[in-house]
Amino acid sequence: VTPLLNHGYLAPIEHWGSDERVIEAARMSTAKGFQGWGPFPCTEPGCMPVEMPGDLNFCTKCKGTGEIPGDEKLLRYLYTHAHHTPFEMAGMVIEVQAPIFVFREWHRHRTQSYNELSARYTELPDMFYLPDESRIVGQSATNKQASGEELDEGLAEWARAEMALSQQRARIVYESLLKAGVAREVARIVIPVSQYSRMRASANLRNWLAFCTLRMDPKAQWEIRQYANAVGALLAERFPRTWALFMEGK
Ligand SMILES: Cc1cc2nc3c(=O)[nH]c(=O)nc-3n(C[C@H](O)[C@H](O)[C@H](O)COP(=O)(O)OP(=O)(O)OC[C@H]3O[C@@H](n4cnc5c(N)ncnc54)[C@H](O)[C@@H]3O)c2cc1C
């Protein structure tokens, strides 16, 4: 489990497939299956040993390198030539706890499947995202969506205290409404988007990579970037060769 922000986390639930399975899927076209990761020593009769590199140029099979590439060559070809469907043969399910405004951005990724905590069924947890003072910065002067420079001294401290107050106030009203018998689905109307929610998300490897491309980017909001980086760390463990290609292409 990776802790994120002040109360969030990202946990792996399960994954399927592997870099090898991607190759196997692509090889359905030739019925050859996975041949192994290289490089392998060149076995061409007459090919000189690698210790004599000057004499190797005559070998047409290894082009004088003494080595024959393995299936890493095919994986690279698939990845760099947008042959995407074999990467749909692998995937991952994760559990995420994040503020509702992060989920608002996340749920735009329609190729993932989601199941989220319901505030109609369950009382929301008393958990709000309160950014550190260092995160409370000014509006960017050049990018209409983004954060900019540090605020003047004392402003961030004041803003953070105001945020905390409004969250506490919202919570007090929410609890009073529930206590008075107001329906959960109605009482939640007072809850701000800094409220934490919880979900499971599932996607295939192709679409997790698309998510990482968009949400690890510096243009994405800092908070969702923390989650996308954590998704990336899980993908790197489970699909190391595909992830290396993704990072090369960034
Ligand atoms: C920095 C940033 C700023 C953003 N700002 C805004 C904003 O101001 N307002 C806003 O509304 N959104 C905003 N978004 C969300 C953005 O428009 C996308 O909805 C989001 O990034 C999901 O991308 P996607 O559609 O590629 O992903 P997915 O929905 O997962 O789709 C993946 C791919 O499947 C294909 N696809 C899926 N559905 C369809 C379809 N219906 N028709 C055709 N092809 C489809 C497309 O090729 C798509 O790229 C922003 C996103 C980012 C990263």
CSV table of C-alpha atoms and ligand atoms in Angstrom, one decimal:
chain,number,residue,atom,x,y,z
A,1,VAL,CA,0.0,0.0,0.0
A,2,THR,CA,1.3,3.4,-1.0
A,3,PRO,CA,0.2,6.3,1.3
A,4,LEU,CA,-0.7,9.4,-0.6
A,5,LEU,CA,-1.6,13.0,0.4
A,6,ASN,CA,-2.8,13.3,4.0
A,7,HIS,CA,-5.3,10.4,4.1
A,8,GLY,CA,-5.1,8.7,0.7
A,9,TYR,CA,-3.6,5.5,-0.5
A,10,LEU,CA,-3.2,3.3,-3.6
A,11,ALA,CA,-3.1,-0.5,-3.1
A,12,PRO,CA,-2.6,-3.2,-5.7
A,13,ILE,CA,-5.4,-5.8,-5.7
A,14,GLU,CA,-4.4,-8.0,-8.6
A,15,HIS,CA,-2.9,-8.1,-12.0
A,16,TRP,CA,-3.0,-10.4,-15.0
A,17,GLY,CA,-0.7,-11.0,-17.8
A,18,SER,CA,3.0,-10.1,-18.2
A,19,ASP,CA,5.5,-8.8,-20.8
A,20,GLU,CA,5.7,-12.4,-22.0
A,21,ARG,CA,1.9,-12.7,-22.4
A,22,VAL,CA,2.0,-9.5,-24.6
A,23,ILE,CA,4.5,-11.3,-26.9
A,24,GLU,CA,2.5,-14.5,-26.9
A,25,ALA,CA,-0.6,-12.5,-27.9
A,26,ALA,CA,1.2,-10.8,-30.7
A,27,ARG,CA,2.7,-14.1,-31.9
A,28,MET,CA,-0.8,-15.5,-32.5
A,29,SER,CA,-0.3,-14.2,-36.0
A,30,THR,CA,2.7,-16.6,-36.6
A,31,ALA,CA,1.9,-19.3,-34.0
A,32,LYS,CA,5.4,-19.2,-32.7
A,33,GLY,CA,4.8,-18.2,-29.1
A,34,PHE,CA,7.2,-16.6,-26.7
A,35,GLN,CA,10.8,-17.3,-27.8
A,36,GLY,CA,12.7,-15.8,-24.8
A,37,TRP,CA,14.3,-12.6,-23.8
A,38,GLY,CA,17.7,-12.0,-25.4
A,39,PRO,CA,20.2,-11.2,-26.4
A,40,PHE,CA,21.5,-14.7,-27.3
A,41,PRO,CA,25.0,-15.5,-28.6
A,42,CYS,CA,25.1,-15.8,-32.4
A,43,THR,CA,25.2,-19.4,-33.4
A,44,GLU,CA,25.8,-18.9,-37.1
A,45,PRO,CA,28.5,-21.3,-38.3
A,46,GLY,CA,31.7,-19.5,-38.8
A,47,CYS,CA,30.7,-16.4,-36.7
A,48,MET,CA,33.8,-15.3,-34.8
A,49,PRO,CA,33.7,-15.1,-31.0
A,50,VAL,CA,32.8,-11.7,-29.5
A,51,GLU,CA,36.4,-11.3,-28.2
A,52,MET,CA,37.5,-10.6,-31.8
A,53,PRO,CA,35.1,-7.8,-32.8
A,54,GLY,CA,37.2,-6.7,-35.8
A,55,ASP,CA,36.7,-10.1,-37.5
A,56,LEU,CA,32.9,-10.3,-37.0
A,57,ASN,CA,31.7,-8.1,-39.8
A,58,PHE,CA,31.2,-10.9,-42.3
A,59,CYS,CA,28.5,-12.6,-40.1
A,60,THR,CA,25.2,-11.6,-41.8
A,61,LYS,CA,23.1,-13.0,-39.0
A,62,CYS,CA,24.4,-10.9,-36.1
A,63,LYS,CA,25.9,-8.1,-38.2
A,64,GLY,CA,29.2,-8.5,-36.4
A,65,THR,CA,27.8,-8.0,-32.9
A,66,GLY,CA,28.0,-11.6,-31.9
A,67,GLU,CA,24.5,-11.4,-30.4
A,68,ILE,CA,21.0,-12.2,-31.7
A,69,PRO,CA,18.2,-10.2,-30.1
A,70,GLY,CA,15.4,-12.0,-28.4
A,71,ASP,CA,11.7,-11.1,-28.0
A,72,GLU,CA,12.7,-7.7,-26.5
A,73,LYS,CA,13.0,-6.7,-30.2
A,74,LEU,CA,9.4,-7.6,-30.9
A,75,LEU,CA,8.2,-5.9,-27.8
A,76,ARG,CA,9.9,-2.7,-28.8
A,77,TYR,CA,8.5,-3.0,-32.3
A,78,LEU,CA,5.0,-3.4,-31.0
A,79,TYR,CA,5.3,-0.5,-28.6
A,80,THR,CA,6.9,1.9,-31.0
A,81,HIS,CA,4.7,1.1,-34.0
A,82,ALA,CA,1.4,1.5,-32.1
A,83,HIS,CA,0.6,-2.2,-32.3
A,84,HIS,CA,-1.4,-1.7,-29.2
A,85,THR,CA,-3.8,-4.6,-28.9
A,86,PRO,CA,-1.3,-7.1,-27.4
A,87,PHE,CA,-0.9,-4.7,-24.5
A,88,GLU,CA,-4.7,-5.2,-23.8
A,89,MET,CA,-3.9,-8.8,-22.9
A,90,ALA,CA,-2.6,-7.7,-19.5
A,91,GLY,CA,-4.0,-5.5,-16.8
A,92,MET,CA,-4.3,-4.5,-13.2
A,93,VAL,CA,-6.9,-3.8,-10.5
A,94,ILE,CA,-6.1,-1.2,-7.8
A,95,GLU,CA,-7.8,0.3,-4.8
A,96,VAL,CA,-7.6,4.0,-4.3
A,97,GLN,CA,-8.5,6.4,-1.6
A,98,ALA,CA,-8.4,10.0,-2.8
A,99,PRO,CA,-10.3,13.3,-2.6
A,100,ILE,CA,-13.4,13.6,-4.7
A,101,PHE,CA,-11.8,16.3,-6.9
A,102,VAL,CA,-9.1,13.7,-7.9
A,103,PHE,CA,-11.8,11.2,-8.7
A,104,ARG,CA,-13.6,13.8,-10.9
A,105,GLU,CA,-10.4,13.9,-13.0
A,106,TRP,CA,-9.8,10.2,-12.8
A,107,HIS,CA,-13.3,9.1,-13.9
A,108,ARG,CA,-12.8,11.0,-17.2
A,109,HIS,CA,-10.7,7.9,-18.2
A,110,ARG,CA,-13.6,6.0,-19.7
A,111,THR,CA,-11.7,2.9,-20.6
A,112,GLN,CA,-11.2,2.0,-16.9
A,113,SER,CA,-13.9,0.2,-14.8
A,114,TYR,CA,-14.8,1.6,-11.4
A,115,ASN,CA,-16.7,0.7,-8.3
A,116,GLU,CA,-16.9,3.5,-5.6
A,117,LEU,CA,-18.1,3.9,-2.1
A,118,SER,CA,-21.7,5.1,-2.1
A,119,ALA,CA,-22.6,8.1,0.2
A,120,ARG,CA,-26.2,7.0,-0.3
A,121,TYR,CA,-25.5,3.7,1.5
A,122,THR,CA,-22.8,4.7,3.9
A,123,GLU,CA,-21.9,7.6,6.1
A,124,LEU,CA,-18.9,9.4,4.6
A,125,PRO,CA,-15.7,9.1,6.6
A,126,ASP,CA,-14.5,12.2,8.5
A,127,MET,CA,-11.6,12.6,6.2
A,128,PHE,CA,-10.7,15.7,4.1
A,129,TYR,CA,-7.8,16.6,2.0
A,130,LEU,CA,-6.0,19.5,3.6
A,131,PRO,CA,-3.0,20.5,1.5
A,132,ASP,CA,0.3,21.4,3.2
A,133,GLU,CA,1.1,25.1,3.3
A,134,SER,CA,3.8,24.6,0.6
A,135,ARG,CA,1.1,23.4,-1.8
A,136,ILE,CA,-1.1,26.4,-1.3
A,137,VAL,CA,0.4,28.6,-4.0
A,138,GLY,CA,-0.9,31.4,-6.3
A,139,GLN,CA,-2.7,31.1,-9.7
A,140,SER,CA,-0.3,30.5,-12.6
A,141,ALA,CA,0.2,33.7,-14.7
A,142,THR,CA,0.8,31.7,-17.9
A,143,ASN,CA,-1.5,28.6,-17.6
A,144,LYS,CA,-5.2,29.2,-16.8
A,145,GLN,CA,-5.5,25.7,-15.2
A,146,ALA,CA,-2.3,25.6,-13.2
A,147,SER,CA,-0.6,26.6,-10.0
A,148,GLY,CA,2.0,29.3,-10.0
A,149,GLU,CA,4.4,31.0,-7.6
A,150,GLU,CA,4.5,30.9,-3.8
A,151,LEU,CA,2.1,33.3,-2.0
A,152,ASP,CA,3.2,36.2,0.2
A,153,GLU,CA,4.2,35.3,3.7
A,154,GLY,CA,1.3,34.4,5.9
A,155,LEU,CA,-1.2,34.0,3.1
A,156,ALA,CA,-0.8,30.2,2.7
A,157,GLU,CA,-1.1,29.8,6.5
A,158,TRP,CA,-4.3,31.9,6.5
A,159,ALA,CA,-5.7,30.0,3.5
A,160,ARG,CA,-5.0,26.6,5.0
A,161,ALA,CA,-6.7,27.6,8.3
A,162,GLU,CA,-9.8,28.8,6.3
A,163,MET,CA,-9.9,25.5,4.4
A,164,ALA,CA,-9.7,23.5,7.6
A,165,LEU,CA,-12.5,25.6,9.2
A,166,SER,CA,-14.8,25.2,6.2
A,167,GLN,CA,-14.2,21.4,6.2
A,168,GLN,CA,-14.9,21.2,9.9
A,169,ARG,CA,-18.1,23.3,9.4
A,170,ALA,CA,-19.3,21.1,6.6
A,171,ARG,CA,-18.7,18.0,8.7
A,172,ILE,CA,-20.6,19.4,11.6
A,173,VAL,CA,-23.6,20.3,9.4
A,174,TYR,CA,-23.4,16.9,7.7
A,175,GLU,CA,-23.5,15.0,11.0
A,176,SER,CA,-26.3,17.2,12.3
A,177,LEU,CA,-28.4,16.6,9.3
A,178,LEU,CA,-27.9,12.8,9.6
A,179,LYS,CA,-28.7,12.9,13.3
A,180,ALA,CA,-31.9,14.8,12.5
A,181,GLY,CA,-32.9,12.0,10.2
A,182,VAL,CA,-32.1,13.6,6.9
A,183,ALA,CA,-31.4,11.0,4.2
A,184,ARG,CA,-27.7,10.3,3.6
A,185,GLU,CA,-28.1,11.1,-0.1
A,186,VAL,CA,-29.5,14.5,0.8
A,187,ALA,CA,-27.2,15.3,3.7
A,188,ARG,CA,-24.1,14.7,1.5
A,189,ILE,CA,-25.0,17.8,-0.5
A,190,VAL,CA,-23.0,19.9,2.0
A,191,ILE,CA,-19.8,17.9,1.5
A,192,PRO,CA,-16.9,19.6,-0.4
A,193,VAL,CA,-14.8,18.0,-3.1
A,194,SER,CA,-11.9,17.7,-0.6
A,195,GLN,CA,-13.9,14.8,1.0
A,196,TYR,CA,-12.1,11.5,0.6
A,197,SER,CA,-13.7,8.7,-1.3
A,198,ARG,CA,-12.6,5.1,-2.1
A,199,MET,CA,-12.8,3.1,-5.2
A,200,ARG,CA,-11.5,0.1,-7.1
A,201,ALA,CA,-10.3,0.7,-10.7
A,202,SER,CA,-9.5,-1.8,-13.3
A,203,ALA,CA,-7.9,-1.4,-16.7
A,204,ASN,CA,-5.8,-3.2,-19.2
A,205,LEU,CA,-2.1,-2.3,-19.6
A,206,ARG,CA,-2.7,-0.2,-22.7
A,207,ASN,CA,-5.1,2.0,-20.9
A,208,TRP,CA,-3.1,2.3,-17.7
A,209,LEU,CA,-0.2,3.5,-19.8
A,210,ALA,CA,-2.5,6.1,-21.5
A,211,PHE,CA,-3.6,7.2,-18.0
A,212,CYS,CA,0.0,7.6,-16.9
A,213,THR,CA,0.9,9.5,-20.1
A,214,LEU,CA,-1.8,12.1,-19.3
A,215,ARG,CA,-1.7,12.2,-15.5
A,216,MET,CA,2.0,11.9,-14.8
A,217,ASP,CA,2.5,14.9,-17.0
A,218,PRO,CA,3.6,18.1,-15.3
A,219,LYS,CA,0.4,19.7,-16.8
A,220,ALA,CA,-1.8,17.4,-14.8
A,221,GLN,CA,-2.8,18.6,-11.3
A,222,TRP,CA,-0.2,17.8,-8.6
A,223,GLU,CA,-2.6,15.7,-6.5
A,224,ILE,CA,-3.6,13.3,-9.3
A,225,ARG,CA,0.0,13.1,-10.4
A,226,GLN,CA,0.9,11.6,-7.1
A,227,TYR,CA,-1.6,8.8,-7.8
A,228,ALA,CA,-0.4,8.4,-11.4
A,229,ASN,CA,3.2,8.0,-10.2
A,230,ALA,CA,2.1,5.3,-7.8
A,231,VAL,CA,0.2,3.5,-10.6
A,232,GLY,CA,3.4,3.8,-12.6
A,233,ALA,CA,5.5,2.2,-9.8
A,234,LEU,CA,3.1,-0.8,-9.7
A,235,LEU,CA,3.3,-1.2,-13.5
A,236,ALA,CA,7.1,-1.0,-13.4
A,237,GLU,CA,7.1,-3.9,-11.0
A,238,ARG,CA,4.7,-6.1,-12.9
A,239,PHE,CA,5.5,-5.2,-16.5
A,240,PRO,CA,9.1,-4.0,-16.3
A,241,ARG,CA,10.0,-4.3,-20.0
A,242,THR,CA,6.9,-2.5,-21.2
A,243,TRP,CA,7.3,0.1,-18.6
A,244,ALA,CA,10.9,0.7,-19.7
A,245,LEU,CA,9.7,1.3,-23.2
A,246,PHE,CA,7.0,3.7,-21.9
A,247,MET,CA,9.6,5.7,-20.0
A,248,GLU,CA,11.9,5.8,-23.0
A,249,GLY,CA,9.1,7.2,-25.1
A,250,LYS,CA,8.1,9.9,-22.6
B,1,LIG,C1,-4.0,18.2,-18.1
B,1,LIG,C2,-5.5,17.9,-18.4
B,1,LIG,C3,-6.4,18.9,-18.4
B,1,LIG,C4,-7.8,18.6,-18.7
B,1,LIG,N1,-8.7,19.6,-18.6
B,1,LIG,C5,-10.0,19.3,-18.9
B,1,LIG,C6,-11.0,20.3,-18.9
B,1,LIG,O1,-10.7,21.4,-18.6
B,1,LIG,N2,-12.3,19.9,-19.1
B,1,LIG,C7,-12.7,18.6,-19.4
B,1,LIG,O2,-13.8,18.4,-19.6
B,1,LIG,N3,-11.7,17.7,-19.4
B,1,LIG,C8,-10.4,17.9,-19.1
B,1,LIG,N4,-9.5,16.9,-19.2
B,1,LIG,C9,-9.9,15.5,-19.4
B,1,LIG,C10,-9.6,15.1,-20.8
B,1,LIG,O3,-10.4,15.8,-21.8
B,1,LIG,C11,-10.0,13.6,-21.0
B,1,LIG,O4,-11.3,13.4,-20.7
B,1,LIG,C12,-9.2,12.7,-20.0
B,1,LIG,O5,-7.8,13.1,-20.0
B,1,LIG,C13,-9.3,11.3,-20.4
B,1,LIG,O6,-8.6,11.0,-21.6
B,1,LIG,P1,-9.2,10.0,-22.7
B,1,LIG,O7,-10.5,10.4,-23.3
B,1,LIG,O8,-8.0,9.9,-23.7
B,1,LIG,O9,-9.3,8.6,-21.9
B,1,LIG,P2,-10.3,7.4,-22.0
B,1,LIG,O10,-11.7,7.9,-21.8
B,1,LIG,O11,-9.8,6.4,-21.1
B,1,LIG,O12,-10.2,7.0,-23.5
B,1,LIG,C14,-9.0,6.4,-24.0
B,1,LIG,C15,-9.1,6.5,-25.5
B,1,LIG,O13,-10.2,5.7,-26.0
B,1,LIG,C16,-10.8,6.4,-27.1
B,1,LIG,N5,-12.1,6.8,-26.7
B,1,LIG,C17,-12.8,6.6,-25.5
B,1,LIG,N6,-14.0,7.1,-25.6
B,1,LIG,C18,-14.2,7.6,-26.8
B,1,LIG,C19,-15.3,8.2,-27.5
B,1,LIG,N7,-16.5,8.4,-26.9
B,1,LIG,N8,-15.1,8.5,-28.8
B,1,LIG,C20,-14.0,8.3,-29.4
B,1,LIG,N9,-12.9,7.8,-28.9
B,1,LIG,C21,-13.0,7.4,-27.6
B,1,LIG,C22,-9.9,7.6,-27.4
B,1,LIG,O14,-8.9,7.3,-28.3
B,1,LIG,C23,-9.2,7.9,-26.0
B,1,LIG,O15,-8.0,8.6,-26.1
B,1,LIG,C24,-8.1,17.2,-18.9
B,1,LIG,C25,-7.2,16.2,-18.9
B,1,LIG,C26,-5.8,16.5,-18.7
B,1,LIG,C27,-4.8,15.4,-18.7
